[in-house]
mmCIF file of C-alpha atoms in Angstrom:
data_model
loop_
_atom_site.group_PDB
_atom_site.id
_atom_site.type_symbol
_atom_site.label_atom_id
_atom_site.label_comp_id
_atom_site.label_asym_id
_atom_site.label_seq_id
_atom_site.Cartn_x
_atom_site.Cartn_y
_atom_site.Cartn_z
ATOM 1 C CA MET A 1 0.000 0.000 0.000
ATOM 2 C CA GLY A 2 2.867 2.356 0.822
ATOM 3 C CA ARG A 3 4.321 1.870 -2.654
ATOM 4 C CA TRP A 4 1.124 3.070 -4.284
ATOM 5 C CA ALA A 5 0.802 5.985 -1.856
ATOM 6 C CA VAL A 6 4.025 7.460 -3.268
ATOM 7 C CA SER A 7 2.785 7.299 -6.843
ATOM 8 C CA VAL A 8 -0.717 8.497 -5.949
ATOM 9 C CA ALA A 9 0.824 11.538 -4.252
ATOM 10 C CA CYS A 10 3.101 12.196 -7.245
ATOM 11 C CA LEU A 11 0.279 11.731 -9.745
ATOM 12 C CA GLY A 12 -1.914 14.017 -7.653
ATOM 13 C CA CYS A 13 0.703 16.775 -7.848
ATOM 14 C CA LEU A 14 0.992 16.264 -11.599
ATOM 15 C CA ALA A 15 -2.788 16.348 -12.016
ATOM 16 C CA TRP A 16 -2.907 19.631 -10.104
ATOM 17 C CA ALA A 17 -0.174 21.076 -12.328
ATOM 18 C CA MET A 18 -1.975 19.880 -15.468
ATOM 19 C CA ALA A 19 -5.226 21.452 -14.281
ATOM 20 C CA ASP A 20 -3.392 24.693 -13.539
ATOM 21 C CA GLN A 21 -1.766 24.661 -16.980
ATOM 22 C CA GLY A 22 -4.761 23.187 -18.810
ATOM 23 C CA ARG A 23 -5.313 26.056 -21.226
ATOM 24 C CA GLN A 24 -1.610 26.383 -22.027
ATOM 25 C CA LEU A 25 -1.372 22.630 -22.665
ATOM 26 C CA LEU A 26 -4.288 22.786 -25.096
ATOM 27 C CA GLU A 27 -2.666 25.702 -26.902
ATOM 28 C CA LEU A 28 0.493 23.714 -27.641
ATOM 29 C CA THR A 29 0.714 22.799 -31.302
ATOM 30 C CA LEU A 30 2.924 20.247 -32.990
ATOM 31 C CA GLY A 31 4.129 20.367 -36.558
ATOM 32 C CA PRO A 32 4.897 17.310 -38.703
ATOM 33 C CA SER A 33 8.562 17.412 -37.700
ATOM 34 C CA ASP A 34 7.576 17.377 -34.018
ATOM 35 C CA TRP A 35 5.481 14.245 -34.502
ATOM 36 C CA TRP A 36 8.440 12.604 -36.207
ATOM 37 C CA LEU A 37 10.596 13.513 -33.214
ATOM 38 C CA LEU A 38 8.116 11.837 -30.863
ATOM 39 C CA LEU A 39 8.014 8.737 -33.051
ATOM 40 C CA ALA A 40 11.812 8.661 -33.136
ATOM 41 C CA GLY A 41 11.814 8.968 -29.344
ATOM 42 C CA ALA A 42 9.640 5.861 -29.075
ATOM 43 C CA LEU A 43 11.828 3.901 -31.489
ATOM 44 C CA VAL A 44 15.037 4.899 -29.714
ATOM 45 C CA SER A 45 13.442 3.925 -26.395
ATOM 46 C CA GLY A 46 12.848 0.480 -27.880
ATOM 47 C CA VAL A 47 16.472 0.272 -28.969
ATOM 48 C CA ALA A 48 17.476 1.235 -25.421
ATOM 49 C CA VAL A 49 15.817 -1.933 -24.112
ATOM 50 C CA ALA A 50 18.012 -3.997 -26.441
ATOM 51 C CA VAL A 51 21.095 -2.070 -25.285
ATOM 52 C CA ASN A 52 20.061 -2.787 -21.699
ATOM 53 C CA GLY A 53 19.887 -6.476 -22.608
ATOM 54 C CA VAL A 54 23.437 -6.336 -23.966
ATOM 55 C CA ALA A 55 24.560 -4.613 -20.748
ATOM 56 C CA TRP A 56 22.925 -7.403 -18.770
ATOM 57 C CA ALA A 57 24.853 -9.975 -20.813
ATOM 58 C CA VAL A 58 28.091 -8.112 -19.987
ATOM 59 C CA LEU A 59 27.169 -8.188 -16.297
ATOM 60 C CA LEU A 60 26.400 -11.921 -16.388
ATOM 61 C CA ARG A 61 29.779 -12.636 -17.960
ATOM 62 C CA TRP A 62 31.459 -10.635 -15.196
ATOM 63 C CA LEU A 63 29.564 -12.725 -12.637
ATOM 64 C CA ARG A 64 30.653 -15.932 -14.419
ATOM 65 C CA CYS A 65 27.082 -17.033 -15.142
ATOM 66 C CA PRO A 66 26.959 -16.082 -18.832
ATOM 67 C CA LEU A 67 24.125 -16.228 -21.327
ATOM 68 C CA PRO A 68 24.582 -15.809 -25.092
ATOM 69 C CA THR A 69 24.163 -12.102 -25.870
ATOM 70 C CA VAL A 70 21.225 -12.586 -28.240
ATOM 71 C CA GLN A 71 19.435 -14.769 -25.718
ATOM 72 C CA ALA A 72 20.067 -12.242 -22.949
ATOM 73 C CA VAL A 73 18.605 -9.449 -25.097
ATOM 74 C CA VAL A 74 15.521 -11.490 -26.000
ATOM 75 C CA VAL A 75 14.873 -12.549 -22.406
ATOM 76 C CA PHE A 76 15.475 -9.032 -21.121
ATOM 77 C CA ALA A 77 13.041 -7.498 -23.619
ATOM 78 C CA ARG A 78 10.345 -10.066 -22.880
ATOM 79 C CA THR A 79 10.610 -9.858 -19.110
ATOM 80 C CA ASN A 80 10.919 -6.062 -19.222
ATOM 81 C CA ALA A 81 7.210 -5.852 -20.013
ATOM 82 C CA LEU A 82 6.487 -7.510 -16.655
ATOM 83 C CA LYS A 83 7.639 -4.404 -14.773
ATOM 84 C CA TYR A 84 4.237 -2.869 -15.505
ATOM 85 C CA ILE A 85 2.517 -5.545 -13.391
ATOM 86 C CA PRO A 86 1.710 -4.277 -9.871
ATOM 87 C CA GLY A 87 4.428 -5.254 -7.443
ATOM 88 C CA GLY A 88 7.268 -4.120 -9.678
ATOM 89 C CA ILE A 89 9.395 -7.250 -9.199
ATOM 90 C CA TRP A 90 7.989 -9.775 -11.654
ATOM 91 C CA HIS A 91 10.508 -8.895 -14.354
ATOM 92 C CA LEU A 92 13.294 -9.610 -11.855
ATOM 93 C CA ALA A 93 11.733 -12.898 -10.767
ATOM 94 C CA GLY A 94 11.415 -14.015 -14.386
ATOM 95 C CA ARG A 95 15.117 -13.429 -15.030
ATOM 96 C CA ILE A 96 16.121 -15.300 -11.884
ATOM 97 C CA GLN A 97 14.035 -18.282 -12.942
ATOM 98 C CA LEU A 98 15.692 -18.262 -16.368
ATOM 99 C CA LEU A 99 19.198 -18.248 -14.885
ATOM 100 C CA ARG A 100 18.230 -21.027 -12.493
ATOM 101 C CA SER A 101 16.973 -23.078 -15.442
ATOM 102 C CA HIS A 102 20.457 -22.764 -16.966
ATOM 103 C CA GLY A 103 21.977 -24.427 -13.924
ATOM 104 C CA HIS A 104 23.269 -21.327 -12.165
ATOM 105 C CA GLY A 105 23.053 -21.248 -8.381
ATOM 106 C CA TRP A 106 20.439 -19.204 -6.572
ATOM 107 C CA GLY A 107 23.020 -16.735 -5.263
ATOM 108 C CA GLN A 108 24.539 -16.081 -8.691
ATOM 109 C CA ALA A 109 21.120 -15.774 -10.325
ATOM 110 C CA ALA A 110 19.883 -13.335 -7.686
ATOM 111 C CA MET A 111 23.011 -11.193 -7.887
ATOM 112 C CA GLY A 112 22.915 -11.247 -11.692
ATOM 113 C CA VAL A 113 19.449 -9.737 -11.548
ATOM 114 C CA LEU A 114 19.804 -7.325 -8.616
ATOM 115 C CA LEU A 115 23.132 -5.853 -9.699
ATOM 116 C CA ASP A 116 21.562 -4.728 -12.979
ATOM 117 C CA PRO A 117 19.297 -1.969 -11.553
ATOM 118 C CA LEU A 118 22.009 -0.999 -9.063
ATOM 119 C CA LEU A 119 24.471 -0.473 -11.904
ATOM 120 C CA MET A 120 21.824 1.447 -13.864
ATOM 121 C CA ALA A 121 21.276 3.817 -10.947
ATOM 122 C CA VAL A 122 25.000 4.393 -10.392
ATOM 123 C CA ALA A 123 25.570 4.930 -14.129
ATOM 124 C CA ALA A 124 22.776 7.506 -14.266
ATOM 125 C CA LEU A 125 24.002 9.327 -11.155
ATOM 126 C CA LEU A 126 27.501 9.534 -12.635
ATOM 127 C CA LEU A 127 25.984 11.783 -15.322
ATOM 128 C CA LEU A 128 24.714 14.322 -12.773
ATOM 129 C CA PRO A 129 27.952 16.381 -12.658
ATOM 130 C CA LEU A 130 27.401 17.250 -16.338
ATOM 131 C CA GLY A 131 24.680 19.594 -15.125
ATOM 132 C CA GLY A 132 26.989 21.439 -12.745
ATOM 133 C CA TRP A 133 26.984 21.697 -8.953
ATOM 134 C CA GLN A 134 23.157 21.594 -8.671
ATOM 135 C CA ARG A 135 23.083 22.439 -4.963
ATOM 136 C CA GLY A 136 25.455 19.612 -4.194
ATOM 137 C CA LEU A 137 23.607 16.883 -6.102
ATOM 138 C CA GLY A 138 26.503 16.686 -8.539
ATOM 139 C CA LEU A 139 28.382 14.813 -5.811
ATOM 140 C CA LEU A 140 25.867 11.956 -5.805
ATOM 141 C CA GLY A 141 27.522 10.293 -8.784
ATOM 142 C CA PRO A 142 30.996 9.814 -7.306
ATOM 143 C CA LEU A 143 29.497 8.858 -3.938
ATOM 144 C CA ALA A 144 27.204 6.281 -5.552
ATOM 145 C CA VAL A 145 30.246 4.424 -6.888
ATOM 146 C CA LEU A 146 30.985 3.398 -3.294
ATOM 147 C CA CYS A 147 28.021 1.012 -3.528
ATOM 148 C CA LEU A 148 29.960 -1.028 -6.086
ATOM 149 C CA LEU A 149 33.102 -1.501 -4.009
ATOM 150 C CA PRO A 150 33.595 -5.108 -2.823
ATOM 151 C CA GLY A 151 33.118 -4.306 0.858
ATOM 152 C CA TRP A 152 29.826 -2.493 0.288
ATOM 153 C CA ARG A 153 27.957 -4.240 -2.494
ATOM 154 C CA GLY A 154 27.534 -7.687 -0.870
ATOM 155 C CA PRO A 155 25.765 -6.483 2.299
ATOM 156 C CA LEU A 156 23.809 -3.907 0.274
ATOM 157 C CA LEU A 157 22.521 -6.501 -2.190
ATOM 158 C CA LYS A 158 21.579 -8.934 0.548
ATOM 159 C CA ARG A 159 19.614 -6.227 2.341
ATOM 160 C CA LEU A 160 17.956 -5.226 -0.925
ATOM 161 C CA LEU A 161 17.017 -8.825 -1.631
ATOM 162 C CA ARG A 162 15.320 -9.126 1.742
ATOM 163 C CA ARG A 163 13.538 -5.796 1.306
ATOM 164 C CA ILE A 164 11.927 -6.506 -2.054
ATOM 165 C CA LYS A 165 10.966 -10.047 -0.983
ATOM 166 C CA LEU A 166 12.133 -11.738 -4.159
ATOM 167 C CA PRO A 167 12.733 -15.055 -2.373
ATOM 168 C CA GLN A 168 9.014 -15.329 -1.654
ATOM 169 C CA VAL A 169 8.291 -14.899 -5.349
ATOM 170 C CA VAL A 170 10.682 -17.524 -6.661
ATOM 171 C CA GLY A 171 10.300 -19.986 -3.797
ATOM 172 C CA GLU A 172 13.656 -19.627 -2.034
ATOM 173 C CA ALA A 173 14.425 -18.778 1.566
ATOM 174 C CA ALA A 174 16.246 -15.502 2.214
ATOM 175 C CA SER A 175 18.452 -17.233 4.769
ATOM 176 C CA GLU A 176 19.885 -19.398 1.981
ATOM 177 C CA ILE A 177 21.276 -16.437 0.050
ATOM 178 C CA PRO A 178 25.070 -16.015 0.280
ATOM 179 C CA PRO A 179 25.874 -12.979 -1.933
ATOM 180 C CA SER A 180 29.491 -12.513 -0.896
ATOM 181 C CA PRO A 181 30.917 -15.818 -2.245
ATOM 182 C CA VAL A 182 29.319 -15.445 -5.666
ATOM 183 C CA LEU A 183 30.518 -11.892 -6.360
ATOM 184 C CA PRO A 184 33.900 -11.362 -8.053
ATOM 185 C CA GLY A 185 36.411 -9.315 -6.117
ATOM 186 C CA SER A 186 37.053 -6.898 -8.991
ATOM 187 C CA PHE A 187 35.248 -3.624 -9.639
ATOM 188 C CA PRO A 188 32.481 -4.032 -12.283
ATOM 189 C CA GLY A 189 33.945 -1.447 -14.649
ATOM 190 C CA GLY A 190 32.834 -3.177 -17.855
ATOM 191 C CA PRO A 191 29.222 -3.686 -16.741
ATOM 192 C CA LEU A 192 29.090 -0.097 -15.437
ATOM 193 C CA LEU A 193 30.215 1.310 -18.801
ATOM 194 C CA ALA A 194 27.674 -0.890 -20.576
ATOM 195 C CA GLU A 195 24.890 0.380 -18.311
ATOM 196 C CA MET A 196 25.989 3.975 -18.869
ATOM 197 C CA THR A 197 25.669 3.390 -22.605
ATOM 198 C CA PHE A 198 22.113 2.195 -21.978
ATOM 199 C CA VAL A 199 21.262 5.282 -19.899
ATOM 200 C CA LEU A 200 22.630 7.561 -22.633
ATOM 201 C CA VAL A 201 20.534 5.814 -25.292
ATOM 202 C CA ARG A 202 17.526 6.114 -22.988
ATOM 203 C CA TYR A 203 18.311 9.808 -22.629
ATOM 204 C CA LEU A 204 18.485 10.184 -26.406
ATOM 205 C CA GLY A 205 14.886 8.968 -26.609
ATOM 206 C CA PHE A 206 13.933 11.544 -23.994
ATOM 207 C CA ALA A 207 15.873 14.328 -25.737
ATOM 208 C CA LEU A 208 14.007 13.632 -28.982
ATOM 209 C CA CYS A 209 10.679 14.000 -27.175
ATOM 210 C CA ALA A 210 11.907 17.139 -25.411
ATOM 211 C CA SER A 211 12.938 18.674 -28.746
ATOM 212 C CA ALA A 212 9.292 18.629 -29.823
ATOM 213 C CA PHE A 213 8.244 20.926 -26.956
ATOM 214 C CA LEU A 214 11.166 22.680 -25.276
ATOM 215 C CA PRO A 215 12.923 25.768 -26.673
ATOM 216 C CA PRO A 216 16.335 25.128 -28.243
ATOM 217 C CA GLY A 217 18.106 27.263 -25.641
ATOM 218 C CA VAL A 218 17.898 24.625 -22.886
ATOM 219 C CA LEU A 219 21.422 23.486 -22.032
ATOM 220 C CA SER A 220 21.994 19.841 -22.911
ATOM 221 C CA GLY A 221 23.982 19.294 -19.700
ATOM 222 C CA SER A 222 21.092 20.514 -17.544
ATOM 223 C CA LEU A 223 18.621 18.406 -19.503
ATOM 224 C CA LEU A 224 20.782 15.297 -19.209
ATOM 225 C CA ALA A 225 21.337 15.803 -15.477
ATOM 226 C CA ALA A 226 17.621 16.350 -14.852
ATOM 227 C CA PHE A 227 16.752 13.223 -16.816
ATOM 228 C CA ALA A 228 19.365 11.180 -14.955
ATOM 229 C CA LEU A 229 18.056 12.325 -11.570
ATOM 230 C CA ALA A 230 14.381 11.812 -12.446
ATOM 231 C CA TRP A 231 14.998 8.436 -14.071
ATOM 232 C CA THR A 232 16.996 7.221 -11.066
ATOM 233 C CA ALA A 233 14.276 8.430 -8.696
ATOM 234 C CA GLY A 234 11.677 6.508 -10.675
ATOM 235 C CA LEU A 235 13.891 3.432 -10.514
ATOM 236 C CA VAL A 236 14.702 3.394 -6.803
ATOM 237 C CA ILE A 237 11.760 5.106 -5.049
ATOM 238 C CA PRO A 238 9.001 2.622 -4.216
ATOM 239 C CA GLY A 239 5.902 3.445 -6.182
ATOM 240 C CA ALA A 240 3.737 2.349 -9.061
ATOM 241 C CA PRO A 241 5.245 0.128 -11.767
ATOM 242 C CA ALA A 242 7.918 1.651 -14.017
ATOM 243 C CA GLY A 243 8.252 4.715 -11.770
ATOM 244 C CA LEU A 244 4.937 6.145 -12.959
ATOM 245 C CA GLY A 245 4.443 9.588 -11.466
ATOM 246 C CA VAL A 246 7.787 9.716 -9.673
ATOM 247 C CA PHE A 247 9.851 10.321 -12.824
ATOM 248 C CA GLU A 248 7.483 12.983 -14.127
ATOM 249 C CA LEU A 249 7.245 14.917 -10.872
ATOM 250 C CA VAL A 250 11.001 14.974 -10.225
ATOM 251 C CA LEU A 251 11.659 16.039 -13.819
ATOM 252 C CA VAL A 252 9.143 18.892 -13.711
ATOM 253 C CA LEU A 253 10.348 20.139 -10.323
ATOM 254 C CA TRP A 254 14.030 19.976 -11.207
ATOM 255 C CA LEU A 255 13.737 21.628 -14.614
ATOM 256 C CA GLY A 256 11.319 24.271 -13.355
ATOM 257 C CA ASP A 257 14.172 26.744 -12.807
ATOM 258 C CA VAL A 258 15.617 26.069 -16.260
ATOM 259 C CA VAL A 259 12.469 25.928 -18.410
ATOM 260 C CA GLN A 260 10.042 28.783 -17.804
ATOM 261 C CA ASP A 261 7.258 27.285 -19.935
ATOM 262 C CA GLU A 262 5.657 24.879 -17.457
ATOM 263 C CA ALA A 263 3.128 23.621 -19.995
ATOM 264 C CA ALA A 264 5.892 22.605 -22.398
ATOM 265 C CA LEU A 265 7.723 20.911 -19.543
ATOM 266 C CA LEU A 266 4.628 18.933 -18.550
ATOM 267 C CA ALA A 267 4.054 17.960 -22.168
ATOM 268 C CA THR A 268 7.655 16.752 -22.402
ATOM 269 C CA ALA A 269 7.316 14.561 -19.314
ATOM 270 C CA LEU A 270 3.994 13.079 -20.416
ATOM 271 C CA SER A 271 5.039 12.514 -24.019
ATOM 272 C CA TYR A 272 8.188 10.725 -22.911
ATOM 273 C CA ARG A 273 6.132 8.458 -20.651
ATOM 274 C CA VAL A 274 4.044 7.473 -23.676
ATOM 275 C CA ALA A 275 7.112 7.111 -25.915
ATOM 276 C CA SER A 276 9.057 4.992 -23.416
ATOM 277 C CA THR A 277 6.058 2.732 -22.816
ATOM 278 C CA MET A 278 5.664 2.306 -26.568
ATOM 279 C CA GLY A 279 9.379 1.553 -26.808
ATOM 280 C CA ASP A 280 9.106 -1.147 -24.142
ATOM 281 C CA ALA A 281 6.169 -2.666 -26.003
ATOM 282 C CA LEU A 282 7.976 -2.531 -29.353
ATOM 283 C CA ALA A 283 11.029 -4.231 -27.862
ATOM 284 C CA ALA A 284 8.904 -7.038 -26.424
ATOM 285 C CA ILE A 285 6.917 -7.448 -29.647
ATOM 286 C CA GLY A 286 10.146 -7.494 -31.641
ATOM 287 C CA THR A 287 11.185 -10.706 -29.880
ATOM 288 C CA TRP A 288 8.096 -12.627 -30.954
ATOM 289 C CA GLY A 289 8.967 -15.601 -33.072
ATOM 290 C CA LEU A 290 12.563 -15.684 -31.845
ATOM 291 C CA ARG A 291 13.500 -18.985 -30.245
ATOM 292 C CA LEU A 292 15.709 -19.093 -27.184
ATOM 293 C CA GLY A 293 18.752 -21.285 -27.526
ATOM 294 C CA GLY A 294 19.697 -23.735 -24.806
#
């Protein structure tokens, strides 16, 4: 119930802002080129899912529980659609079950799935300094890297695993999870770079949508930093599936000092939500008919 309360509160704030800016939103007009930008944003968002699948394959190789890259991309795209199911963990459970079916131990499978969103969040936060000091938030990126150091990540992942109650979903006992022995001692530099590539492709989809509404004078560094912060908030703050409401509210609040046209900012946030959802659907549909190798 608490998860939904966060999103209901965020959506309520957005609804109030939309009501306040209702006339200005209706007065926004899009030309043919703007519609093409929105379509391109959806297509790039679909490509981002495939890039995320490749990054997951890189992570699994680092963990020594590899899957063929094509298979990892297909599985990632198919299970990605499950994040829209209430609970927000079914896509993770599906990937754990796949890794278990390939003979990998429970600990390796769980870490291979939980490290992925952690690396995504760290990769996104590392982009924050591109927007400047931002009242000290620019320091979040370097500080977030501490979560990936060997002495920190094992206890953090075990606590995360208990918190999201994945063991109850896939039928394992939390007491049986030994994250430390299954994690390599090296820093996950390769997987982190792969996840940063994914975040940048995801941002490109957002930037295309933003170009349809926002004035050209908005600094790309500020836009990238705001996207990184809002996207990370939607990923890590408990709420409705896929960060619905959280991403939009953080984006609008953070860019409010940079973009004076609040209606255009709201339209950007809402259009990207539609484009990213379409991209997720296109990525899942694109895997239909593809057979998974053993």
